Amino acid sequence: MEILKYTLRKLAGGIPLLLGVTLVSFVLMVYFGPDKTWELLSKNPTAEEIAQVRSQLGYDQPFWVRYGNYLRELATLEFGYSDSTGERVTTILQRTVPVTLALLAPGFVLGIVLGIALGLLAAWHRGGWIDRAVTGLAVVGMSVSFLVVIIAFQLLFGVVLGWFPVRGWNVHDLPSYLHYVTVPTLASVFVALGYNTRFFRAVLVEEMARDHVRTARAFGASPVEILRKNVLMNAMIPIVTRTMFSIPLVVISGSLLIESYFGIPGVGKVTYDAITSGDQPVLKAVIGLTAVMFVGILIVNDILYKFFDPRISLGRTALQ
Amino acid sequence: MSLPVHDINPGADARLQPVRRPGGISPWSRAFDRLIGDRPAMAGLAIVTVFFVIALGVWFGWWGGKWAETGDGQWLPPSPEHWLGTTILGQDIFARAIFSTRTAFEIGLVVAAASTLLGALFGALSGYFAHTAIDGLVLWLKGVLDSIPFYLFVAAIAFALDGNPWAMHIAMIATFWTTTARLVRGEVIKLKSLEFVEAARAIGLHPLVILFRHIVPNTLHILLVQATIVFVAAIKSEVILSFLGLGVQDGVSWGLMIAESTSEVIAGHYMNFIAASGFLFALVMGFNLFADGLQDALDPKRSGR
């Protein structure tokens, strides 16, 4: 019951944020966005025709009415039709989102799991050569641009070694999926690993320095036991936060680059094409939906906090 | 498996103990000593300095001026004349990479300075007036900006500004200040309950004077570290934004060079790619090493050493 009330309060707390996010995307994309009047008119239009098209597009409405219409579009998922292909935006998203999820999921999970593993390794040997090697490699990994990694891996695995396809997405069963997903996964793991390892190492080092860990050691608990019970469980909050907040970042930024380079028909490719061709309905939908997703993640994250740390007071507004 | 020892620094006993001045050592000079002794950080600083000199040279017109000049030979291999070969248009790749150093510093410095200032201002206001309407407004703005995916935000701003070449800078500044503001807010909340602030208030100083003359200068260690981190983020983002066609609009940059090279590497012309990504990697690596050292040196939790 209490958790339900907490959840409801969190949901209510997300409303101002949602309004803000939609307002920003509305102002940038629609209000100051490109004027489509002239595309719909014939040559030498009369003033009357211009006025008619403008009212058809809603340009003669006041700001708040247009913002209200935009909110309604978002809520009902009615984004209209793509400027470049004429396809319904919702149909495009339905087709492309599953591809993106299938493409990014392995790399995302591996990046987090390997990051935690390397972070644990470094934190356990803090100050030793293993720690120095891991943190050194992490800094190197952080310094390489995602774009450079993608190009280099495509070159290495696709052209030089020729082991994997580096273009297209011809997936129909598990072997073909693994065949196509390997190089993108390697690239995204490589890029995520540097940042993740450093972050998790810092978190775990702090956890390991705590008194209860020392006490557990003094009582002769095995390293595995200590790591699992005393360190990892206590570090769960930052780990969960990090994981949750990486999702929108990976889905959008990761898919944008990977899909446009590998020619994979996912939501990132669609977004890339929309950016380069100025396809407003698609961009509007993607920006609106990812922002809403992010606010949703914020709320879920707060609820997970409660789950992992029952001491968190139910009155605290972690949305701040 | 040997137990790790946390509190002992292996080099500490071998190091000369600094001479204690009458008033004790200031935290800044202690941080400076620590930074000087940090070898990776000093190596990073050396790399950054070299790049900065290159950028200055381009500004003064000493080198890199011929980056746009086209020649006869396309895709020439490296030679004494063209150290890193030429592009499809016969342009000298080395000159382009050199000139791009200036572009990178322009973007990095502008974005780092502006977003740090903005972060300091908003963070200080929301920390000093914590739990008031001002704080609420700043936190709301920060939450909103954090919720919009960065590349899409840039695309939206470029859309709204209709291809303005500053769209990229504006978008970076508008999003990068939020982390700085969060850190400054926390520090200001901590500082404002200390005695020196109490004293300033007791002698009747205006709240804004207390805030910006007495509190904000004490957050300088956060601002310095954040500025270096933002610098790195800005030049790394430029590469990806230029690939998306949202980045540098005129001139040349490492991002544009990499974007240009994507079709070339398949055909076996690697020099554009190698030059741009090599320069980029070296500068980012140098800055990362320096930022790490700076963060360690300025970390107040480590002041015991």
XYZ file of C-alpha atoms in Angstrom:
625
model
C 0.000 0.000 0.000
C 2.712 2.362 1.021
C 4.752 1.453 -2.013
C 1.735 2.132 -4.204
C 1.328 5.593 -2.711
C 5.028 6.178 -3.231
C 4.742 5.091 -6.855
C 1.782 7.376 -7.444
C 3.632 10.302 -5.911
C 6.624 9.616 -8.134
C 4.373 9.482 -11.167
C 2.836 12.814 -10.213
C 6.332 14.243 -9.720
C 7.157 13.303 -13.298
C 4.417 15.489 -14.736
C 6.221 18.867 -14.619
C 9.228 17.194 -16.188
C 7.107 15.690 -18.943
C 5.517 19.048 -19.641
C 8.946 20.676 -19.785
C 10.412 18.078 -22.115
C 7.470 18.229 -24.471
C 7.492 22.024 -24.345
C 11.161 22.183 -25.349
C 10.718 19.717 -28.175
C 7.580 21.537 -29.298
C 9.254 24.941 -29.326
C 12.323 23.713 -31.165
C 10.759 21.258 -33.565
C 7.323 22.663 -34.288
C 7.079 26.294 -33.281
C 10.446 27.346 -34.668
C 10.574 24.365 -36.967
C 10.413 24.595 -40.749
C 7.384 26.269 -42.269
C 5.669 23.810 -44.561
C 3.196 26.248 -46.083
C 5.043 26.660 -49.357
C 5.507 22.947 -49.956
C 1.760 22.439 -50.053
C 0.983 25.339 -52.356
C 0.965 25.546 -56.107
C 2.920 28.220 -57.922
C 1.755 31.824 -57.528
C -0.765 31.225 -54.753
C -3.330 33.817 -53.837
C -3.426 35.288 -50.343
C -6.555 33.292 -49.738
C -4.905 29.995 -50.631
C -1.993 30.801 -48.333
C -4.328 31.533 -45.471
C -6.238 28.343 -46.137
C -3.120 26.144 -46.054
C -1.844 27.882 -42.959
C -5.052 27.227 -41.095
C -5.020 23.641 -42.360
C -1.552 23.234 -40.822
C -2.706 24.993 -37.659
C -0.222 27.864 -38.046
C -2.872 30.478 -37.338
C -3.625 28.994 -33.908
C -2.160 30.580 -30.749
C 0.933 29.030 -29.162
C -0.824 27.156 -26.368
C -3.416 25.624 -28.641
C -0.687 24.316 -30.901
C 1.220 22.972 -27.891
C -1.985 21.252 -26.750
C -2.332 19.667 -30.176
C 1.259 18.480 -30.001
C 0.610 16.893 -26.598
C -2.434 15.163 -28.002
C -0.364 13.831 -30.896
C 2.147 12.419 -28.436
C -0.468 10.901 -26.149
C -2.370 9.232 -28.968
C 0.827 8.337 -30.882
C -0.503 10.142 -33.936
C 2.579 11.611 -35.521
C 1.334 11.725 -39.082
C 3.357 10.633 -42.076
C 7.046 10.762 -42.839
C 8.011 13.625 -45.128
C 10.452 11.564 -47.144
C 8.789 8.152 -47.518
C 5.140 9.014 -46.842
C 4.877 6.046 -44.484
C 3.000 6.388 -41.216
C 5.469 7.264 -38.443
C 3.951 4.738 -36.050
C 4.337 1.979 -38.645
C 7.971 2.928 -39.141
C 8.598 2.789 -35.416
C 6.804 -0.541 -35.023
C 9.005 -2.033 -37.709
C 12.325 -0.563 -36.575
C 12.276 -0.579 -32.771
C 12.462 -4.421 -32.456
C 15.483 -4.469 -34.775
C 17.249 -1.889 -32.636
C 16.509 -3.755 -29.421
C 17.792 -7.028 -30.880
C 20.882 -5.239 -32.154
C 21.802 -3.386 -28.966
C 20.732 -5.700 -26.150
C 23.775 -8.042 -26.192
C 26.273 -5.186 -26.290
C 24.485 -3.292 -23.546
C 24.326 -6.261 -21.177
C 27.901 -7.341 -21.903
C 29.174 -3.794 -21.420
C 27.604 -3.561 -17.972
C 28.525 -7.084 -16.825
C 32.122 -6.887 -18.035
C 32.393 -3.381 -16.581
C 31.329 -4.632 -13.168
C 33.668 -7.621 -13.425
C 36.675 -5.496 -14.368
C 35.710 -2.896 -11.766
C 35.623 -5.602 -9.094
C 38.961 -6.976 -10.235
C 40.588 -3.548 -10.094
C 38.962 -2.565 -6.813
C 39.990 -5.828 -5.140
C 43.617 -5.335 -6.185
C 43.482 -1.623 -5.485
C 46.838 0.055 -5.987
C 48.451 -3.072 -7.468
C 49.570 -3.623 -11.036
C 46.267 -5.240 -12.009
C 44.438 -2.121 -10.870
C 46.843 0.127 -12.732
C 46.556 -1.946 -15.903
C 42.749 -1.970 -15.789
C 42.395 1.748 -15.078
C 45.034 2.584 -17.676
C 43.226 0.593 -20.328
C 39.957 2.211 -19.259
C 41.406 5.676 -19.913
C 42.612 4.522 -23.325
C 39.157 3.109 -24.064
C 37.542 6.370 -22.987
C 39.768 8.347 -25.313
C 38.824 6.562 -28.510
C 35.902 8.021 -30.407
C 32.931 5.735 -31.047
C 33.108 6.595 -34.725
C 36.755 5.557 -34.919
C 35.998 2.250 -33.194
C 33.187 1.467 -35.607
C 35.268 2.229 -38.680
C 38.281 0.320 -37.369
C 36.221 -2.754 -36.420
C 34.415 -2.759 -39.756
C 37.743 -2.621 -41.475
C 39.288 -5.321 -39.313
C 36.461 -7.871 -39.175
C 34.790 -7.128 -42.458
C 37.536 -6.216 -44.893
C 40.857 -7.507 -43.537
C 39.702 -10.707 -41.837
C 36.397 -11.043 -43.671
C 34.787 -13.045 -40.823
C 31.566 -11.112 -40.416
C 29.255 -9.055 -42.591
C 29.523 -5.338 -41.867
C 26.594 -4.159 -43.887
C 22.887 -4.946 -43.744
C 20.715 -7.008 -41.460
C 19.616 -10.252 -43.085
C 18.427 -11.992 -39.922
C 16.030 -14.917 -39.975
C 17.331 -17.396 -37.386
C 19.786 -17.598 -34.515
C 22.987 -18.280 -36.508
C 22.296 -15.414 -38.885
C 21.475 -13.164 -35.918
C 24.778 -13.992 -34.261
C 26.528 -13.495 -37.572
C 25.210 -9.963 -37.987
C 25.208 -8.846 -34.378
C 28.830 -9.689 -33.518
C 30.747 -6.717 -34.891
C 28.252 -4.052 -33.707
C 28.266 -5.711 -30.283
C 32.061 -5.729 -30.111
C 32.136 -2.051 -31.064
C 29.578 -0.959 -28.485
C 31.180 -3.065 -25.737
C 34.567 -1.553 -26.534
C 33.219 1.979 -26.239
C 31.109 1.409 -23.131
C 33.707 -0.612 -21.263
C 36.137 2.205 -20.483
C 33.515 4.439 -18.881
C 31.711 1.579 -17.155
C 34.845 0.049 -15.672
C 36.007 3.345 -14.235
C 32.634 4.148 -12.788
C 32.106 0.732 -11.222
C 35.651 0.617 -9.897
C 35.127 3.941 -8.099
C 31.844 2.734 -6.614
C 33.270 -0.611 -5.533
C 36.438 0.878 -4.064
C 34.281 3.027 -1.823
C 32.161 0.055 -0.797
C 35.186 -2.098 -0.058
C 36.682 0.483 2.258
C 33.705 0.231 4.606
C 33.982 -1.163 8.095
C 31.569 -4.020 7.621
C 33.702 -5.382 4.803
C 36.755 -5.294 7.042
C 34.790 -7.010 9.780
C 33.625 -9.721 7.399
C 37.231 -10.248 6.382
C 38.359 -10.423 9.948
C 35.791 -13.147 10.509
C 37.402 -15.085 7.692
C 34.629 -14.890 5.095
C 35.739 -15.994 1.663
C 36.486 -13.286 -0.927
C 33.648 -14.458 -3.160
C 31.231 -14.325 -0.260
C 32.377 -10.830 0.716
C 32.178 -9.546 -2.819
C 28.722 -10.915 -3.317
C 27.089 -10.139 0.011
C 28.941 -7.185 1.434
C 30.125 -5.295 -1.606
C 27.928 -5.932 -4.626
C 24.613 -5.814 -2.810
C 25.525 -2.529 -1.184
C 26.715 -1.063 -4.454
C 23.435 -1.966 -6.108
C 21.973 1.550 -6.076
C 24.678 3.230 -8.152
C 24.887 0.160 -10.391
C 21.143 0.179 -11.064
C 21.107 3.947 -11.592
C 23.962 3.784 -14.039
C 22.364 0.901 -15.932
C 18.962 2.546 -16.140
C 20.285 5.884 -17.262
C 22.450 4.325 -19.947
C 19.388 2.893 -21.667
C 18.155 6.031 -23.482
C 21.741 7.018 -24.234
C 22.554 3.646 -25.766
C 19.261 3.284 -27.599
C 19.509 6.645 -29.302
C 23.168 7.585 -29.550
C 24.393 4.025 -29.930
C 21.858 2.985 -32.510
C 22.251 6.229 -34.445
C 25.903 5.586 -35.208
C 25.929 1.803 -35.387
C 22.882 1.502 -37.586
C 23.840 4.219 -40.009
C 27.328 2.726 -40.406
C 26.250 -0.885 -40.646
C 23.205 -0.089 -42.767
C 20.845 -1.748 -40.301
C 17.188 -0.722 -40.666
C 16.559 0.142 -37.018
C 15.236 3.216 -35.303
C 18.693 4.798 -35.264
C 18.976 4.613 -39.041
C 15.527 6.127 -39.355
C 16.563 8.935 -37.003
C 19.808 9.490 -38.883
C 17.943 9.758 -42.168
C 15.430 12.093 -40.543
C 18.222 14.333 -39.212
C 20.063 14.503 -42.514
C 16.931 15.046 -44.597
C 15.060 17.224 -42.078
C 12.115 14.838 -41.796
C 10.176 16.643 -39.087
C 7.344 14.212 -38.223
C 9.825 11.388 -37.591
C 12.159 13.556 -35.496
C 9.226 14.900 -33.528
C 8.115 11.377 -32.695
C 11.596 10.145 -31.780
C 12.452 13.143 -29.599
C 9.079 13.155 -27.894
C 9.062 9.433 -27.217
C 12.647 9.171 -25.962
C 12.123 12.107 -23.629
C 8.992 10.472 -22.254
C 10.936 7.221 -21.915
C 13.651 9.012 -19.977
C 11.162 10.483 -17.525
C 9.651 7.016 -17.162
C 13.095 5.634 -16.377
C 13.637 8.313 -13.748
C 10.453 7.223 -12.030
C 11.169 3.489 -12.289
C 14.646 4.177 -10.977
C 13.262 5.880 -7.876
C 10.984 2.933 -7.263
C 13.902 0.514 -7.669
C 15.879 2.538 -5.105
C 13.155 1.758 -2.651
C 13.369 -1.893 -3.581
C 17.136 -2.123 -3.067
C 17.294 0.071 -0.009
C 14.212 -0.133 2.177
C 15.703 2.547 4.428
C 15.071 5.235 1.798
C 12.398 7.412 3.272
C 9.211 7.395 1.319
C 8.904 11.143 1.594
C 12.186 11.932 -0.106
C 11.887 13.282 -3.586
C 14.685 11.561 -5.421
C 13.556 13.166 -8.645
C 15.595 16.118 -7.540
C 44.773 -13.805 -2.568
C 46.491 -11.139 -0.532
C 44.373 -8.636 1.282
C 44.529 -5.167 -0.201
C 45.846 -2.456 2.044
C 43.925 0.735 1.683
C 45.447 3.392 3.822
C 49.109 3.070 3.104
C 50.649 4.817 0.165
C 53.763 2.901 -0.857
C 55.643 6.005 -1.934
C 54.739 8.161 1.026
C 57.678 7.365 3.311
C 60.207 7.882 0.535
C 58.856 11.297 -0.291
C 60.297 14.423 1.266
C 57.990 15.914 3.826
C 57.126 19.452 2.745
C 58.401 22.214 4.986
C 55.564 23.509 7.067
C 55.072 27.211 6.817
C 53.790 29.043 9.912
C 50.197 29.157 8.769
C 50.218 25.610 7.460
C 50.076 24.723 3.786
C 47.201 26.016 1.732
C 45.035 23.380 0.109
C 45.910 24.839 -3.287
C 49.656 24.497 -2.900
C 49.203 20.992 -1.534
C 47.084 20.121 -4.547
C 49.690 21.668 -6.814
C 52.473 19.599 -5.241
C 50.375 16.498 -5.650
C 49.667 17.295 -9.283
C 53.341 17.909 -10.049
C 54.186 14.521 -8.581
C 51.550 12.728 -10.659
C 53.442 11.382 -13.655
C 50.480 10.408 -15.897
C 48.885 13.802 -15.267
C 52.091 15.610 -16.183
C 52.410 13.523 -19.351
C 48.820 14.466 -20.164
C 49.573 18.137 -19.556
C 52.604 17.914 -21.853
C 50.459 16.449 -24.652
C 47.797 19.123 -24.193
C 50.458 21.843 -24.215
C 51.915 20.584 -27.491
C 48.467 20.643 -29.063
C 47.782 24.088 -27.658
C 50.994 25.397 -29.205
C 49.918 23.857 -32.532
C 46.542 25.602 -32.231
C 48.198 28.920 -31.346
C 50.458 28.581 -34.362
C 47.452 28.142 -36.610
C 45.859 31.220 -35.084
C 48.969 33.290 -35.773
C 49.216 31.859 -39.271
C 52.569 30.114 -38.699
C 51.406 26.781 -40.109
C 48.389 24.863 -41.354
C 47.275 27.763 -43.566
C 47.282 25.672 -46.731
C 44.645 23.225 -45.540
C 42.143 24.107 -48.272
C 44.608 24.330 -51.160
C 43.965 21.651 -53.760
C 46.800 19.985 -55.682
C 47.222 17.658 -58.622
C 47.931 14.345 -56.945
C 44.919 12.694 -55.356
C 45.429 10.131 -52.591
C 49.198 10.454 -52.701
C 51.055 8.334 -50.156
C 53.082 10.057 -47.424
C 56.137 11.844 -48.814
C 58.551 14.583 -47.658
C 56.287 17.066 -49.377
C 53.012 15.769 -47.942
C 53.890 14.150 -44.606
C 50.599 12.299 -44.352
C 49.685 12.125 -48.025
C 46.828 13.898 -49.768
C 43.044 13.690 -49.987
C 40.862 13.005 -53.010
C 41.216 16.687 -53.946
C 44.976 16.636 -53.486
C 44.805 18.581 -50.232
C 47.612 18.028 -47.748
C 46.250 15.833 -44.947
C 48.872 16.933 -42.432
C 47.915 20.590 -42.916
C 44.254 19.683 -42.488
C 44.910 17.758 -39.297
C 46.986 20.665 -37.966
C 44.345 23.232 -38.810
C 41.687 21.036 -37.187
C 43.579 21.332 -33.894
C 42.558 24.966 -33.838
C 38.947 24.020 -34.568
C 39.015 21.528 -31.697
C 40.427 24.086 -29.256
C 37.920 26.712 -30.343
C 35.031 24.355 -29.723
C 36.469 22.942 -26.508
C 37.369 26.309 -24.979
C 34.124 28.062 -25.908
C 31.942 25.227 -24.694
C 33.970 24.542 -21.546
C 34.077 28.208 -20.507
C 30.423 28.953 -21.206
C 28.970 25.808 -19.712
C 31.159 26.068 -16.616
C 30.047 29.664 -16.077
C 26.432 28.691 -16.568
C 26.798 25.678 -14.291
C 28.448 27.792 -11.594
C 25.744 30.438 -11.800
C 22.762 28.096 -11.757
C 24.339 25.677 -9.307
C 25.223 28.493 -6.894
C 21.755 30.036 -7.053
C 19.943 26.756 -6.590
C 22.266 25.675 -3.785
C 22.098 28.942 -1.868
C 18.341 29.158 -2.238
C 17.847 25.420 -1.842
C 14.240 24.268 -1.505
C 12.836 27.570 -2.742
C 11.167 28.393 -6.042
C 14.516 29.376 -7.608
C 15.970 25.993 -6.739
C 12.871 24.260 -8.040
C 13.081 26.113 -11.317
C 16.752 25.319 -11.855
C 16.248 21.653 -10.976
C 13.288 21.464 -13.313
C 15.266 23.026 -16.154
C 18.137 20.648 -15.491
C 15.796 17.660 -15.432
C 14.206 18.708 -18.698
C 17.517 19.205 -20.483
C 18.888 15.916 -19.150
C 15.840 14.073 -20.460
C 16.306 14.968 -24.112
C 18.845 12.767 -25.928
C 21.854 14.914 -26.753
C 22.197 14.242 -30.483
C 18.500 14.787 -31.020
C 18.651 17.999 -29.012
C 21.421 19.244 -31.288
C 19.366 18.222 -34.304
C 16.356 20.082 -32.933
C 18.401 23.208 -32.229
C 20.001 23.057 -35.662
C 16.474 22.759 -37.027
C 15.212 25.747 -35.073
C 18.255 27.885 -35.866
C 18.066 26.872 -39.509
C 21.603 25.689 -40.041
C 23.278 28.365 -37.930
C 26.960 27.329 -37.485
C 26.665 28.004 -33.722
C 23.840 25.494 -33.281
C 26.330 22.855 -32.157
C 27.985 25.130 -29.576
C 24.650 26.317 -28.241
C 23.353 22.785 -27.869
C 26.504 21.604 -26.089
C 26.520 24.568 -23.712
C 22.806 24.143 -23.030
C 23.270 20.507 -22.023
C 26.753 20.329 -20.484
C 26.141 22.826 -17.681
C 23.791 20.500 -15.823
C 26.419 18.210 -14.276
C 28.492 21.183 -13.140
C 25.404 22.792 -11.631
C 24.523 19.629 -9.716
C 28.008 19.383 -8.202
C 28.182 23.104 -7.379
C 24.721 22.993 -5.808
C 25.777 20.220 -3.444
C 28.977 22.037 -2.488
C 27.202 25.363 -1.926
C 24.644 23.705 0.328
C 27.540 22.315 2.356
C 29.448 25.610 2.441
C 26.585 27.916 3.321
C 26.216 26.449 6.798
C 29.893 27.082 7.636
C 31.051 29.790 10.026
C 32.624 32.159 7.504
C 29.288 32.454 5.755
C 27.582 32.959 9.100
C 30.065 35.748 9.831
C 29.489 37.405 6.461
C 25.790 37.322 7.098
C 26.229 38.743 10.596
C 28.015 41.842 9.287
C 25.085 42.412 6.964
C 26.425 41.570 3.516
C 23.967 41.199 0.700
C 23.117 37.521 0.023
C 24.345 37.751 -3.555
C 27.650 39.238 -2.392
C 28.029 36.408 0.105
C 27.200 33.899 -2.585
C 29.421 35.138 -5.383
C 32.293 36.707 -3.411
C 32.599 34.232 -0.584
C 30.978 30.933 -1.473
C 31.432 30.419 -5.203
C 35.243 30.958 -5.154
C 35.365 27.982 -2.799
C 33.859 25.758 -5.469
C 36.718 26.515 -7.860
C 38.154 23.010 -7.516
C 34.900 21.556 -8.854
C 34.729 24.079 -11.681
C 38.294 23.387 -12.819
C 37.786 19.640 -13.012
C 34.415 20.027 -14.706
C 35.855 22.418 -17.287
C 38.466 19.855 -18.327
C 35.840 17.109 -18.504
C 33.519 19.290 -20.602
C 36.392 20.179 -22.930
C 36.932 16.499 -23.683
C 33.222 15.865 -24.084
C 32.926 18.794 -26.498
C 35.688 17.731 -28.862
C 34.503 14.119 -28.789
C 30.929 15.190 -29.538
C 32.101 17.381 -32.405
C 33.343 14.302 -34.253
C 29.996 12.556 -34.066
C 27.981 15.700 -34.785
C 30.103 16.491 -37.825
C 29.429 12.972 -39.069
C 25.697 13.645 -38.654
C 26.097 16.873 -40.592
C 25.288 18.925 -37.499
C 28.819 19.903 -36.546
C 31.385 22.231 -38.035
C 29.850 24.046 -41.008
C 32.832 25.802 -42.534
C 36.519 25.057 -42.196
C 37.792 21.620 -41.357
C 37.758 19.475 -38.246
C 38.800 15.987 -37.227
C 35.138 15.038 -37.283
C 34.751 16.196 -40.863
C 37.940 14.385 -41.820
C 36.703 11.136 -40.261
C 33.299 11.543 -41.885
C 35.084 12.092 -45.204
C 37.284 9.043 -44.684
C 34.450 6.567 -44.106
C 34.033 5.858 -47.789
C 37.786 5.968 -48.397
C 38.891 3.285 -45.951
C 36.869 0.643 -47.778
C 38.787 1.559 -50.916
C 42.075 1.288 -49.074
C 42.904 4.972 -48.510
C 43.689 5.109 -44.802
C 45.661 8.309 -44.286
C 42.738 10.682 -43.703
C 41.284 8.310 -41.142
C 44.575 7.581 -39.402
C 45.586 11.238 -39.214
C 42.297 12.546 -37.843
C 41.649 9.733 -35.372
C 45.284 9.743 -34.235
C 45.298 13.478 -33.486
C 41.906 13.221 -31.800
C 42.926 10.249 -29.685
C 46.160 11.883 -28.533
C 44.498 15.123 -27.457
C 41.570 13.414 -25.724
C 43.907 10.979 -23.985
C 46.129 13.824 -22.803
C 43.169 15.730 -21.455
C 41.726 12.642 -19.769
C 45.020 11.920 -17.991
C 45.326 15.531 -16.880
C 41.698 15.698 -15.735
C 42.182 12.512 -13.693
C 45.263 13.892 -11.996
C 43.585 17.223 -11.352
C 40.583 15.513 -9.823
C 42.794 13.406 -7.556
C 44.901 16.388 -6.545
C 41.932 18.601 -5.732
C 39.867 15.927 -3.993
C 39.280 17.303 -0.498
C 38.743 13.788 0.847
C 42.402 13.090 0.247
C 43.715 16.185 2.018
C 45.159 14.060 4.812
C 48.228 13.229 2.806
